[in-house]
Structure formats: C-alpha cells, structure tokens
C-alpha cells in the first residue's frame, strides 16, 4: 500500500476534534494562576510550565506523526518548517513563520502573531518575569527530543511584555543517533 | 458628552469608576453614582408590570438631575453599569448600543486569569477600550 501523501496543516486542523477556544484559554489561564498561587516564585512557575510542556510534547509527537504522515525531514530547516506550518496549525489553529536562521542552520526563530493561549490575558505587575506561554517551549523541546534532537527553546519576544509578536528561538544542540539496546554481533 | 462611567459589583462595591471631564468635581459625580445605586435597587425590587422579561439588562434612565442624565444597566450577575451624561437629547438606542459594547469590554477584562473577581479592574486594555467606546458616543448623538 502506498504511503499517504503528507497532509497540509489546514486539512489536519479541520479533521481533528475541536474544543471551544475560550474554554481552552480559560483552562490554561486557571492552570497558570494556580501554579503562581502554589509556587509563588515566578521562575519556579516558568520551570514547571516548561516541564508540563515537555511531558505533553513527548506524547504529542506520536500523534502528530501518525495523523500528519509527513516524511522524514532531511535537515533541521525542514523540521522547523514542519513544526511551524503543520504542527502549530494542527494543534493550536495558528500558523507560525520561521525566520532568523543563523549561518550553520542550527538556530531559528518561530514567530507567532496570534496565540490562542493569551486571549484576554494581561500580566499584573507582580508577575513581570513570567513566561506565560512557557508550556509551548516545553512542548517543542519534548517533541524534538523524541525524534532524536536535543534542543534549547527560549522566548525572545513576548506580546504580554509589550512586544508585537511572540518569538520562540529553537536552537539545535545535538542530533542524538538512535541507540539500539542489543549489540549486533550477539 | 459622557462625564462618568462606573461599574459596581453585586455587593455595591465599586469595581471601576472613570470620569471623563476635569471641570466637574469628581466627588460630585461619585455621589451621583452612589445615589443611583439606590434607584437601581428600588427598580429591581419593585419591577414595573410593563417591563419586558427579555431585556431586563438595560434599566434605562434612572433619574435626571440638574444637568445630568443617569442610565443604568444590570448584568445577570448583579453587576451594575452606570453612565452619567450631560447630553439632553440622547437616544435610547445609542445608550443601549453603548452598554452592549461596554458589557463586551467588561467580559473580556474579567476573563483575564489574573483578575480577581470582586476586586477593582486594573486592566489597562479595558481602560483604553472604554475610552475608544466613549469618544464617538457624544459625536453620534449630536449629529
């Protein structure tokens, strides 16, 4: 049976089950609020959100690969494009753009102009160090780690802090070759 | 010309008060808003037989004072919006329209996860949206 052609982000977004966007936004807002109340330290909250995102990412990548049937990416550039155009579109309903490639092609920026997580949100003065969308950086990091890429994901620009877009920097640290648990000659 | 807007919570606690003129005494406007709360309570407790069940939100002209008109709007969570204006020939439809937009801005401000219900609204975006709704208000009814 011939493998299915890779589907575009819009087609995938239309085919998955949907949930009300406001419910999603309000739920995420409640999670962040509760974390702040429980942990009280903004840096701790950032770390927890990243960890939560990581846990989501390692599971999400399997669903993504199963539903989208994209072929193996040749290089990191293609990976970043697939994440921005297909991945974000399928799960968040928004498309990101990829810019700011460095000379070696290992670092790029994903630009999000529209982010459903931050509808209605305004950061109070007590939480200025908070990366509200840190869960997204964890998701990207977790997902890429499951396909053998160790990355570092950080926020460069944040709309809640006054910038005009969300900019997520993805840096490829190492491509880990797959390890086989059994030696071939035994 | 709108001179004052207020949002009052269900326990008559002020959530947002904004005056739009520097000339009038802010205290006098706050006093007018405070008195109108009594009028609202009265209207709510003794509903007029003729009031339609559908749009109970818009309470209409609460009471006209010397040179002001005070309009009220009650949401279903008992949050009251009070509008004080100096325009004497204002249309009911305009005020309803205004309250509809104001209600939408209020709902967005309250949906902020960092807003604590019952505390004052500190959102800057809300303040900006309110200014943008208030500005064309006087112009429309004057033309």
PDB file of C-alpha atoms in Angstrom:
ATOM      1  CA  UNK A   1       0.000   0.000   0.000  1.00  0.00           C
ATOM      2  CA  UNK A   2       1.473   3.354  -0.977  1.00  0.00           C
ATOM      3  CA  UNK A   3       2.076   5.676   1.949  1.00  0.00           C
ATOM      4  CA  UNK A   4      -0.418   8.528   2.216  1.00  0.00           C
ATOM      5  CA  UNK A   5       0.761  11.892   0.946  1.00  0.00           C
ATOM      6  CA  UNK A   6       1.616  14.363   3.727  1.00  0.00           C
ATOM      7  CA  UNK A   7      -1.444  16.408   4.567  1.00  0.00           C
ATOM      8  CA  UNK A   8      -1.342  20.146   4.920  1.00  0.00           C
ATOM      9  CA  UNK A   9      -1.932  21.871   8.227  1.00  0.00           C
ATOM     10  CA  UNK A  10      -5.349  23.197   7.293  1.00  0.00           C
ATOM     11  CA  UNK A  11      -6.650  19.805   6.296  1.00  0.00           C
ATOM     12  CA  UNK A  12      -5.418  18.297   9.549  1.00  0.00           C
ATOM     13  CA  UNK A  13      -6.869  21.083  11.629  1.00  0.00           C
ATOM     14  CA  UNK A  14     -10.232  20.524  10.025  1.00  0.00           C
ATOM     15  CA  UNK A  15     -10.129  16.781  10.616  1.00  0.00           C
ATOM     16  CA  UNK A  16      -9.308  16.661  14.339  1.00  0.00           C
ATOM     17  CA  UNK A  17     -11.874  17.050  17.123  1.00  0.00           C
ATOM     18  CA  UNK A  18     -12.269  20.612  18.280  1.00  0.00           C
ATOM     19  CA  UNK A  19     -12.848  22.214  21.626  1.00  0.00           C
ATOM     20  CA  UNK A  20     -14.176  25.689  22.359  1.00  0.00           C
ATOM     21  CA  UNK A  21     -11.291  28.147  22.152  1.00  0.00           C
ATOM     22  CA  UNK A  22     -12.446  30.156  25.157  1.00  0.00           C
ATOM     23  CA  UNK A  23     -12.627  27.026  27.293  1.00  0.00           C
ATOM     24  CA  UNK A  24      -9.062  26.188  26.286  1.00  0.00           C
ATOM     25  CA  UNK A  25      -7.831  29.705  27.018  1.00  0.00           C
ATOM     26  CA  UNK A  26      -9.607  29.928  30.363  1.00  0.00           C
ATOM     27  CA  UNK A  27      -8.394  26.456  31.397  1.00  0.00           C
ATOM     28  CA  UNK A  28      -4.795  27.355  30.628  1.00  0.00           C
ATOM     29  CA  UNK A  29      -5.221  30.643  32.482  1.00  0.00           C
ATOM     30  CA  UNK A  30      -6.540  28.787  35.507  1.00  0.00           C
ATOM     31  CA  UNK A  31      -3.549  26.406  35.431  1.00  0.00           C
ATOM     32  CA  UNK A  32      -1.074  29.293  35.347  1.00  0.00           C
ATOM     33  CA  UNK A  33      -2.913  31.161  38.096  1.00  0.00           C
ATOM     34  CA  UNK A  34      -2.958  28.093  40.313  1.00  0.00           C
ATOM     35  CA  UNK A  35       0.744  27.460  39.736  1.00  0.00           C
ATOM     36  CA  UNK A  36       1.530  31.011  40.744  1.00  0.00           C
ATOM     37  CA  UNK A  37      -0.566  30.697  43.893  1.00  0.00           C
ATOM     38  CA  UNK A  38       1.042  27.354  44.815  1.00  0.00           C
ATOM     39  CA  UNK A  39       4.661  28.086  43.969  1.00  0.00           C
ATOM     40  CA  UNK A  40       4.757  31.864  44.491  1.00  0.00           C
ATOM     41  CA  UNK A  41       8.095  32.162  42.681  1.00  0.00           C
ATOM     42  CA  UNK A  42       7.854  33.234  39.059  1.00  0.00           C
ATOM     43  CA  UNK A  43      10.984  31.351  37.981  1.00  0.00           C
ATOM     44  CA  UNK A  44       9.641  28.153  39.527  1.00  0.00           C
ATOM     45  CA  UNK A  45       6.393  28.614  37.645  1.00  0.00           C
ATOM     46  CA  UNK A  46       8.324  29.058  34.395  1.00  0.00           C
ATOM     47  CA  UNK A  47      10.196  25.825  35.065  1.00  0.00           C
ATOM     48  CA  UNK A  48       7.014  23.931  35.906  1.00  0.00           C
ATOM     49  CA  UNK A  49       5.284  25.149  32.763  1.00  0.00           C
ATOM     50  CA  UNK A  50       8.284  24.044  30.725  1.00  0.00           C
ATOM     51  CA  UNK A  51       8.231  20.636  32.402  1.00  0.00           C
ATOM     52  CA  UNK A  52       4.498  20.265  31.771  1.00  0.00           C
ATOM     53  CA  UNK A  53       5.077  21.214  28.160  1.00  0.00           C
ATOM     54  CA  UNK A  54       7.872  18.671  27.896  1.00  0.00           C
ATOM     55  CA  UNK A  55       5.570  15.913  29.135  1.00  0.00           C
ATOM     56  CA  UNK A  56       2.933  16.950  26.637  1.00  0.00           C
ATOM     57  CA  UNK A  57       5.470  17.191  23.821  1.00  0.00           C
ATOM     58  CA  UNK A  58       6.857  13.674  24.184  1.00  0.00           C
ATOM     59  CA  UNK A  59       3.348  12.267  23.787  1.00  0.00           C
ATOM     60  CA  UNK A  60       2.139  14.768  21.239  1.00  0.00           C
ATOM     61  CA  UNK A  61       4.812  13.997  18.682  1.00  0.00           C
ATOM     62  CA  UNK A  62       3.497  10.453  18.154  1.00  0.00           C
ATOM     63  CA  UNK A  63       0.006  11.710  17.476  1.00  0.00           C
ATOM     64  CA  UNK A  64       1.409  14.339  15.185  1.00  0.00           C
ATOM     65  CA  UNK A  65       3.423  11.883  13.130  1.00  0.00           C
ATOM     66  CA  UNK A  66       0.537   9.430  12.968  1.00  0.00           C
ATOM     67  CA  UNK A  67      -2.044  11.947  11.815  1.00  0.00           C
ATOM     68  CA  UNK A  68       0.066  14.041   9.503  1.00  0.00           C
ATOM     69  CA  UNK A  69       2.141  11.345   7.821  1.00  0.00           C
ATOM     70  CA  UNK A  70       4.984  13.734   6.991  1.00  0.00           C
ATOM     71  CA  UNK A  71       8.071  12.042   5.676  1.00  0.00           C
ATOM     72  CA  UNK A  72      11.409  12.151   7.453  1.00  0.00           C
ATOM     73  CA  UNK A  73      12.820  15.638   7.440  1.00  0.00           C
ATOM     74  CA  UNK A  74      16.084  15.969   5.603  1.00  0.00           C
ATOM     75  CA  UNK A  75      17.541  18.702   7.775  1.00  0.00           C
ATOM     76  CA  UNK A  76      16.713  20.988  10.647  1.00  0.00           C
ATOM     77  CA  UNK A  77      15.332  23.633   8.309  1.00  0.00           C
ATOM     78  CA  UNK A  78      12.655  21.282   7.123  1.00  0.00           C
ATOM     79  CA  UNK A  79      11.919  20.286  10.705  1.00  0.00           C
ATOM     80  CA  UNK A  80      11.364  23.877  11.709  1.00  0.00           C
ATOM     81  CA  UNK A  81       9.099  24.454   8.719  1.00  0.00           C
ATOM     82  CA  UNK A  82       7.031  21.390   9.531  1.00  0.00           C
ATOM     83  CA  UNK A  83       6.649  22.455  13.160  1.00  0.00           C
ATOM     84  CA  UNK A  84       5.588  25.950  12.204  1.00  0.00           C
ATOM     85  CA  UNK A  85       3.276  25.178   9.311  1.00  0.00           C
ATOM     86  CA  UNK A  86       1.806  21.804  10.188  1.00  0.00           C
ATOM     87  CA  UNK A  87       2.353  21.297  13.895  1.00  0.00           C
ATOM     88  CA  UNK A  88       1.189  24.644  15.227  1.00  0.00           C
ATOM     89  CA  UNK A  89      -1.664  24.733  12.761  1.00  0.00           C
ATOM     90  CA  UNK A  90      -2.883  21.288  13.714  1.00  0.00           C
ATOM     91  CA  UNK A  91      -2.832  21.779  17.452  1.00  0.00           C
ATOM     92  CA  UNK A  92      -3.343  25.480  18.014  1.00  0.00           C
ATOM     93  CA  UNK A  93      -5.026  26.520  14.813  1.00  0.00           C
ATOM     94  CA  UNK A  94      -2.456  29.233  14.095  1.00  0.00           C
ATOM     95  CA  UNK A  95       0.460  29.199  11.673  1.00  0.00           C
ATOM     96  CA  UNK A  96       3.879  30.334  12.729  1.00  0.00           C
ATOM     97  CA  UNK A  97       6.562  31.684  10.435  1.00  0.00           C
ATOM     98  CA  UNK A  98      10.211  30.720  10.538  1.00  0.00           C
ATOM     99  CA  UNK A  99      12.889  33.410  10.408  1.00  0.00           C
ATOM    100  CA  UNK A 100      16.341  34.355  11.663  1.00  0.00           C
ATOM    101  CA  UNK A 101      18.293  31.385  10.528  1.00  0.00           C
ATOM    102  CA  UNK A 102      21.878  31.511  11.691  1.00  0.00           C
ATOM    103  CA  UNK A 103      24.861  30.689   9.492  1.00  0.00           C
ATOM    104  CA  UNK A 104      25.066  26.995  10.366  1.00  0.00           C
ATOM    105  CA  UNK A 105      21.340  26.405  10.124  1.00  0.00           C
ATOM    106  CA  UNK A 106      21.012  25.199  13.688  1.00  0.00           C
ATOM    107  CA  UNK A 107      19.111  28.090  15.238  1.00  0.00           C
ATOM    108  CA  UNK A 108      15.898  29.686  14.055  1.00  0.00           C
ATOM    109  CA  UNK A 109      13.014  31.723  15.342  1.00  0.00           C
ATOM    110  CA  UNK A 110       9.372  30.784  15.174  1.00  0.00           C
ATOM    111  CA  UNK A 111       7.175  33.865  15.031  1.00  0.00           C
ATOM    112  CA  UNK A 112       3.597  33.675  16.267  1.00  0.00           C
ATOM    113  CA  UNK A 113       1.427  36.650  15.552  1.00  0.00           C
ATOM    114  CA  UNK A 114      -1.677  35.168  17.065  1.00  0.00           C
ATOM    115  CA  UNK A 115      -1.730  32.953  20.118  1.00  0.00           C
ATOM    116  CA  UNK A 116      -4.974  31.486  21.474  1.00  0.00           C
ATOM    117  CA  UNK A 117      -3.410  30.911  24.915  1.00  0.00           C
ATOM    118  CA  UNK A 118      -3.165  34.607  25.666  1.00  0.00           C
ATOM    119  CA  UNK A 119      -6.619  35.901  24.768  1.00  0.00           C
ATOM    120  CA  UNK A 120      -7.849  38.301  27.469  1.00  0.00           C
ATOM    121  CA  UNK A 121      -4.604  37.967  29.459  1.00  0.00           C
ATOM    122  CA  UNK A 122      -2.796  40.896  30.998  1.00  0.00           C
ATOM    123  CA  UNK A 123       0.183  40.271  33.241  1.00  0.00           C
ATOM    124  CA  UNK A 124      -0.027  42.018  36.599  1.00  0.00           C
ATOM    125  CA  UNK A 125       2.995  43.932  37.869  1.00  0.00           C
ATOM    126  CA  UNK A 126       3.870  41.198  40.367  1.00  0.00           C
ATOM    127  CA  UNK A 127       4.432  38.639  37.606  1.00  0.00           C
ATOM    128  CA  UNK A 128       6.600  40.520  35.183  1.00  0.00           C
ATOM    129  CA  UNK A 129       9.197  37.756  34.934  1.00  0.00           C
ATOM    130  CA  UNK A 130       6.602  35.173  33.963  1.00  0.00           C
ATOM    131  CA  UNK A 131       6.797  33.487  30.572  1.00  0.00           C
ATOM    132  CA  UNK A 132       3.071  32.858  30.295  1.00  0.00           C
ATOM    133  CA  UNK A 133       3.362  30.606  27.243  1.00  0.00           C
ATOM    134  CA  UNK A 134       6.294  28.608  28.530  1.00  0.00           C
ATOM    135  CA  UNK A 135       4.313  25.448  28.027  1.00  0.00           C
ATOM    136  CA  UNK A 136       4.819  25.888  24.286  1.00  0.00           C
ATOM    137  CA  UNK A 137       8.583  25.930  24.620  1.00  0.00           C
ATOM    138  CA  UNK A 138       8.393  22.711  26.615  1.00  0.00           C
ATOM    139  CA  UNK A 139       6.163  21.085  24.009  1.00  0.00           C
ATOM    140  CA  UNK A 140       8.596  21.875  21.181  1.00  0.00           C
ATOM    141  CA  UNK A 141      11.571  20.705  23.212  1.00  0.00           C
ATOM    142  CA  UNK A 142       9.865  17.450  24.248  1.00  0.00           C
ATOM    143  CA  UNK A 143       8.619  16.663  20.787  1.00  0.00           C
ATOM    144  CA  UNK A 144      12.027  17.191  19.180  1.00  0.00           C
ATOM    145  CA  UNK A 145      13.749  15.132  21.820  1.00  0.00           C
ATOM    146  CA  UNK A 146      11.557  12.173  20.899  1.00  0.00           C
ATOM    147  CA  UNK A 147      12.806  12.388  17.341  1.00  0.00           C
ATOM    148  CA  UNK A 148      16.432  12.392  18.466  1.00  0.00           C
ATOM    149  CA  UNK A 149      17.129  16.102  18.509  1.00  0.00           C
ATOM    150  CA  UNK A 150      18.295  17.809  21.650  1.00  0.00           C
ATOM    151  CA  UNK A 151      17.249  21.425  21.533  1.00  0.00           C
ATOM    152  CA  UNK A 152      17.140  24.527  23.630  1.00  0.00           C
ATOM    153  CA  UNK A 153      13.985  26.605  23.291  1.00  0.00           C
ATOM    154  CA  UNK A 154      13.698  30.124  24.656  1.00  0.00           C
ATOM    155  CA  UNK A 155      11.378  33.093  24.289  1.00  0.00           C
ATOM    156  CA  UNK A 156      12.873  36.136  22.623  1.00  0.00           C
ATOM    157  CA  UNK A 157       9.801  38.317  22.330  1.00  0.00           C
ATOM    158  CA  UNK A 158       6.600  38.121  24.306  1.00  0.00           C
ATOM    159  CA  UNK A 159       3.427  40.022  23.464  1.00  0.00           C
ATOM    160  CA  UNK A 160       2.372  40.130  27.092  1.00  0.00           C
ATOM    161  CA  UNK A 161       5.507  42.107  27.867  1.00  0.00           C
ATOM    162  CA  UNK A 162       4.802  44.700  25.225  1.00  0.00           C
ATOM    163  CA  UNK A 163       6.416  43.248  22.098  1.00  0.00           C
ATOM    164  CA  UNK A 164       4.473  42.978  18.876  1.00  0.00           C
ATOM    165  CA  UNK A 165       4.751  39.215  18.307  1.00  0.00           C
ATOM    166  CA  UNK A 166       5.744  36.046  20.098  1.00  0.00           C
ATOM    167  CA  UNK A 167       9.196  34.890  19.078  1.00  0.00           C
ATOM    168  CA  UNK A 168      10.412  31.467  20.082  1.00  0.00           C
ATOM    169  CA  UNK A 169      14.054  30.630  19.458  1.00  0.00           C
ATOM    170  CA  UNK A 170      14.824  26.989  18.747  1.00  0.00           C
ATOM    171  CA  UNK A 171      18.479  26.000  18.914  1.00  0.00           C
ATOM    172  CA  UNK A 172      19.590  22.543  17.863  1.00  0.00           C
ATOM    173  CA  UNK A 173      22.235  21.375  20.305  1.00  0.00           C
ATOM    174  CA  UNK A 174      22.851  17.818  19.239  1.00  0.00           C
ATOM    175  CA  UNK A 175      21.392  15.217  16.996  1.00  0.00           C
ATOM    176  CA  UNK A 176      21.425  12.038  19.063  1.00  0.00           C
ATOM    177  CA  UNK A 177      21.752   8.901  16.957  1.00  0.00           C
ATOM    178  CA  UNK A 178      19.344   6.162  17.896  1.00  0.00           C
ATOM    179  CA  UNK A 179      20.832   3.675  20.308  1.00  0.00           C
ATOM    180  CA  UNK A 180      19.990   0.054  19.890  1.00  0.00           C
ATOM    181  CA  UNK A 181      19.675  -1.832  23.138  1.00  0.00           C
ATOM    182  CA  UNK A 182      21.135  -5.006  21.659  1.00  0.00           C
ATOM    183  CA  UNK A 183      24.577  -5.417  20.178  1.00  0.00           C
ATOM    184  CA  UNK A 184      24.516  -6.604  16.592  1.00  0.00           C
ATOM    185  CA  UNK A 185      27.119  -9.328  16.914  1.00  0.00           C
ATOM    186  CA  UNK A 186      25.488 -11.244  19.735  1.00  0.00           C
TER     187      UNK A 186
ATOM    188  CA  UNK B   1     -20.930  64.060  26.476  1.00  0.00           C
ATOM    189  CA  UNK B   2     -20.275  61.263  28.866  1.00  0.00           C
ATOM    190  CA  UNK B   3     -18.872  62.576  32.119  1.00  0.00           C
ATOM    191  CA  UNK B   4     -18.673  59.443  34.202  1.00  0.00           C
ATOM    192  CA  UNK B   5     -18.792  55.642  33.911  1.00  0.00           C
ATOM    193  CA  UNK B   6     -18.943  53.259  36.803  1.00  0.00           C
ATOM    194  CA  UNK B   7     -19.007  49.508  37.292  1.00  0.00           C
ATOM    195  CA  UNK B   8     -20.373  48.395  40.639  1.00  0.00           C
ATOM    196  CA  UNK B   9     -20.254  44.819  41.901  1.00  0.00           C
ATOM    197  CA  UNK B  10     -23.101  42.806  43.271  1.00  0.00           C
ATOM    198  CA  UNK B  11     -22.401  43.889  46.830  1.00  0.00           C
ATOM    199  CA  UNK B  12     -22.373  47.526  45.741  1.00  0.00           C
ATOM    200  CA  UNK B  13     -18.582  47.535  45.846  1.00  0.00           C
ATOM    201  CA  UNK B  14     -17.000  49.791  43.203  1.00  0.00           C
ATOM    202  CA  UNK B  15     -15.053  47.916  40.534  1.00  0.00           C
ATOM    203  CA  UNK B  16     -14.291  50.712  38.128  1.00  0.00           C
ATOM    204  CA  UNK B  17     -15.008  54.455  38.175  1.00  0.00           C
ATOM    205  CA  UNK B  18     -13.810  56.741  35.436  1.00  0.00           C
ATOM    206  CA  UNK B  19     -14.625  60.408  34.941  1.00  0.00           C
ATOM    207  CA  UNK B  20     -14.118  61.955  31.562  1.00  0.00           C
ATOM    208  CA  UNK B  21     -14.090  65.648  32.395  1.00  0.00           C
ATOM    209  CA  UNK B  22     -11.705  67.615  34.557  1.00  0.00           C
ATOM    210  CA  UNK B  23     -14.016  70.516  35.071  1.00  0.00           C
ATOM    211  CA  UNK B  24     -16.623  68.833  37.223  1.00  0.00           C
ATOM    212  CA  UNK B  25     -15.927  67.786  40.715  1.00  0.00           C
ATOM    213  CA  UNK B  26     -15.139  64.079  40.690  1.00  0.00           C
ATOM    214  CA  UNK B  27     -16.647  63.739  44.138  1.00  0.00           C
ATOM    215  CA  UNK B  28     -19.974  65.094  42.944  1.00  0.00           C
ATOM    216  CA  UNK B  29     -20.037  62.523  40.155  1.00  0.00           C
ATOM    217  CA  UNK B  30     -19.212  59.728  42.574  1.00  0.00           C
ATOM    218  CA  UNK B  31     -22.055  60.924  44.736  1.00  0.00           C
ATOM    219  CA  UNK B  32     -24.479  60.840  41.828  1.00  0.00           C
ATOM    220  CA  UNK B  33     -23.350  57.294  41.018  1.00  0.00           C
ATOM    221  CA  UNK B  34     -23.849  56.295  44.638  1.00  0.00           C
ATOM    222  CA  UNK B  35     -27.374  57.695  44.746  1.00  0.00           C
ATOM    223  CA  UNK B  36     -28.264  55.949  41.521  1.00  0.00           C
ATOM    224  CA  UNK B  37     -27.419  52.628  43.157  1.00  0.00           C
ATOM    225  CA  UNK B  38     -30.411  53.163  45.415  1.00  0.00           C
ATOM    226  CA  UNK B  39     -32.617  53.822  42.417  1.00  0.00           C
ATOM    227  CA  UNK B  40     -31.416  50.588  40.812  1.00  0.00           C
ATOM    228  CA  UNK B  41     -32.163  48.603  43.945  1.00  0.00           C
ATOM    229  CA  UNK B  42     -35.618  50.103  44.027  1.00  0.00           C
ATOM    230  CA  UNK B  43     -36.256  49.227  40.377  1.00  0.00           C
ATOM    231  CA  UNK B  44     -35.006  45.690  40.889  1.00  0.00           C
ATOM    232  CA  UNK B  45     -37.133  45.066  43.946  1.00  0.00           C
ATOM    233  CA  UNK B  46     -40.351  46.532  42.559  1.00  0.00           C
ATOM    234  CA  UNK B  47     -40.431  45.527  38.891  1.00  0.00           C
ATOM    235  CA  UNK B  48     -42.885  47.566  36.852  1.00  0.00           C
ATOM    236  CA  UNK B  49     -45.621  45.459  35.343  1.00  0.00           C
ATOM    237  CA  UNK B  50     -44.880  46.751  31.863  1.00  0.00           C
ATOM    238  CA  UNK B  51     -41.174  45.796  31.845  1.00  0.00           C
ATOM    239  CA  UNK B  52     -40.475  43.076  29.258  1.00  0.00           C
ATOM    240  CA  UNK B  53     -38.893  39.909  30.549  1.00  0.00           C
ATOM    241  CA  UNK B  54     -36.383  39.701  27.704  1.00  0.00           C
ATOM    242  CA  UNK B  55     -34.218  42.750  28.101  1.00  0.00           C
ATOM    243  CA  UNK B  56     -34.117  43.235  31.825  1.00  0.00           C
ATOM    244  CA  UNK B  57     -30.479  44.229  31.498  1.00  0.00           C
ATOM    245  CA  UNK B  58     -30.986  47.790  30.303  1.00  0.00           C
ATOM    246  CA  UNK B  59     -32.702  49.735  33.070  1.00  0.00           C
ATOM    247  CA  UNK B  60     -32.999  52.976  31.140  1.00  0.00           C
ATOM    248  CA  UNK B  61     -32.968  56.480  32.535  1.00  0.00           C
ATOM    249  CA  UNK B  62     -32.641  56.168  36.276  1.00  0.00           C
ATOM    250  CA  UNK B  63     -33.209  59.758  37.224  1.00  0.00           C
ATOM    251  CA  UNK B  64     -32.442  63.118  35.666  1.00  0.00           C
ATOM    252  CA  UNK B  65     -30.641  65.594  37.943  1.00  0.00           C
ATOM    253  CA  UNK B  66     -29.955  69.296  37.288  1.00  0.00           C
ATOM    254  CA  UNK B  67     -27.840  68.917  34.173  1.00  0.00           C
ATOM    255  CA  UNK B  68     -27.071  65.197  34.101  1.00  0.00           C
ATOM    256  CA  UNK B  69     -28.843  62.082  32.945  1.00  0.00           C
ATOM    257  CA  UNK B  70     -28.038  58.786  34.610  1.00  0.00           C
ATOM    258  CA  UNK B  71     -28.537  55.451  32.838  1.00  0.00           C
ATOM    259  CA  UNK B  72     -28.287  52.031  34.385  1.00  0.00           C
ATOM    260  CA  UNK B  73     -27.602  48.504  33.124  1.00  0.00           C
ATOM    261  CA  UNK B  74     -27.774  45.385  35.218  1.00  0.00           C
ATOM    262  CA  UNK B  75     -25.997  42.182  34.194  1.00  0.00           C
ATOM    263  CA  UNK B  76     -27.277  38.779  35.240  1.00  0.00           C
ATOM    264  CA  UNK B  77     -24.501  38.504  37.834  1.00  0.00           C
ATOM    265  CA  UNK B  78     -25.895  41.620  39.531  1.00  0.00           C
ATOM    266  CA  UNK B  79     -23.021  43.778  38.311  1.00  0.00           C
ATOM    267  CA  UNK B  80     -24.261  47.282  37.556  1.00  0.00           C
ATOM    268  CA  UNK B  81     -23.001  49.667  34.915  1.00  0.00           C
ATOM    269  CA  UNK B  82     -23.832  53.320  35.480  1.00  0.00           C
ATOM    270  CA  UNK B  83     -23.490  56.016  32.859  1.00  0.00           C
ATOM    271  CA  UNK B  84     -23.662  59.740  33.652  1.00  0.00           C
ATOM    272  CA  UNK B  85     -24.003  62.049  30.690  1.00  0.00           C
ATOM    273  CA  UNK B  86     -24.670  65.727  30.051  1.00  0.00           C
ATOM    274  CA  UNK B  87     -26.406  65.211  26.717  1.00  0.00           C
ATOM    275  CA  UNK B  88     -30.026  66.104  26.985  1.00  0.00           C
ATOM    276  CA  UNK B  89     -31.225  64.788  23.645  1.00  0.00           C
ATOM    277  CA  UNK B  90     -29.754  61.330  23.706  1.00  0.00           C
ATOM    278  CA  UNK B  91     -31.429  58.403  22.007  1.00  0.00           C
ATOM    279  CA  UNK B  92     -32.312  55.266  23.919  1.00  0.00           C
ATOM    280  CA  UNK B  93     -30.883  53.113  21.131  1.00  0.00           C
ATOM    281  CA  UNK B  94     -27.500  54.836  21.408  1.00  0.00           C
ATOM    282  CA  UNK B  95     -27.298  54.167  25.117  1.00  0.00           C
ATOM    283  CA  UNK B  96     -28.273  50.519  24.625  1.00  0.00           C
ATOM    284  CA  UNK B  97     -25.606  50.203  21.969  1.00  0.00           C
ATOM    285  CA  UNK B  98     -23.059  51.772  24.265  1.00  0.00           C
ATOM    286  CA  UNK B  99     -23.884  49.420  27.106  1.00  0.00           C
ATOM    287  CA  UNK B 100     -23.648  46.435  24.790  1.00  0.00           C
ATOM    288  CA  UNK B 101     -20.097  47.385  23.790  1.00  0.00           C
ATOM    289  CA  UNK B 102     -19.202  48.226  27.346  1.00  0.00           C
ATOM    290  CA  UNK B 103     -20.505  44.863  28.511  1.00  0.00           C
ATOM    291  CA  UNK B 104     -18.313  43.122  25.913  1.00  0.00           C
ATOM    292  CA  UNK B 105     -15.246  45.042  27.118  1.00  0.00           C
ATOM    293  CA  UNK B 106     -16.114  44.210  30.722  1.00  0.00           C
ATOM    294  CA  UNK B 107     -16.435  40.489  29.953  1.00  0.00           C
ATOM    295  CA  UNK B 108     -13.024  40.471  28.265  1.00  0.00           C
ATOM    296  CA  UNK B 109     -11.441  42.264  31.224  1.00  0.00           C
ATOM    297  CA  UNK B 110     -12.963  39.822  33.687  1.00  0.00           C
ATOM    298  CA  UNK B 111     -11.796  36.814  31.628  1.00  0.00           C
ATOM    299  CA  UNK B 112      -8.194  37.741  32.414  1.00  0.00           C
ATOM    300  CA  UNK B 113      -6.941  34.912  34.647  1.00  0.00           C
ATOM    301  CA  UNK B 114      -5.102  37.459  36.761  1.00  0.00           C
ATOM    302  CA  UNK B 115      -8.234  39.450  37.515  1.00  0.00           C
ATOM    303  CA  UNK B 116      -9.708  38.671  40.901  1.00  0.00           C
ATOM    304  CA  UNK B 117     -13.494  38.832  40.849  1.00  0.00           C
ATOM    305  CA  UNK B 118     -14.693  41.349  43.405  1.00  0.00           C
ATOM    306  CA  UNK B 119     -11.530  43.435  43.225  1.00  0.00           C
ATOM    307  CA  UNK B 120     -11.109  46.576  41.139  1.00  0.00           C
ATOM    308  CA  UNK B 121     -10.483  46.190  37.435  1.00  0.00           C
ATOM    309  CA  UNK B 122      -6.866  47.158  36.846  1.00  0.00           C
ATOM    310  CA  UNK B 123      -6.583  46.212  33.208  1.00  0.00           C
ATOM    311  CA  UNK B 124      -5.043  48.903  31.035  1.00  0.00           C
ATOM    312  CA  UNK B 125      -6.581  47.418  27.903  1.00  0.00           C
ATOM    313  CA  UNK B 126     -10.010  47.809  29.465  1.00  0.00           C
ATOM    314  CA  UNK B 127      -9.335  51.490  30.119  1.00  0.00           C
ATOM    315  CA  UNK B 128      -8.240  52.012  26.526  1.00  0.00           C
ATOM    316  CA  UNK B 129     -11.220  50.181  25.100  1.00  0.00           C
ATOM    317  CA  UNK B 130     -13.572  52.186  27.276  1.00  0.00           C
ATOM    318  CA  UNK B 131     -12.014  55.450  26.056  1.00  0.00           C
ATOM    319  CA  UNK B 132     -12.456  54.332  22.468  1.00  0.00           C
ATOM    320  CA  UNK B 133     -16.137  53.499  23.064  1.00  0.00           C
ATOM    321  CA  UNK B 134     -16.753  56.747  24.908  1.00  0.00           C
ATOM    322  CA  UNK B 135     -15.163  59.033  22.318  1.00  0.00           C
ATOM    323  CA  UNK B 136     -17.569  58.535  19.417  1.00  0.00           C
ATOM    324  CA  UNK B 137     -20.541  58.494  21.729  1.00  0.00           C
ATOM    325  CA  UNK B 138     -21.127  62.207  22.006  1.00  0.00           C
ATOM    326  CA  UNK B 139     -20.455  62.723  18.280  1.00  0.00           C
ATOM    327  CA  UNK B 140     -23.086  60.264  17.114  1.00  0.00           C
ATOM    328  CA  UNK B 141     -25.943  61.682  19.090  1.00  0.00           C
ATOM    329  CA  UNK B 142     -25.004  65.269  18.347  1.00  0.00           C
ATOM    330  CA  UNK B 143     -25.157  64.821  14.555  1.00  0.00           C
TER     331      UNK B 143
END
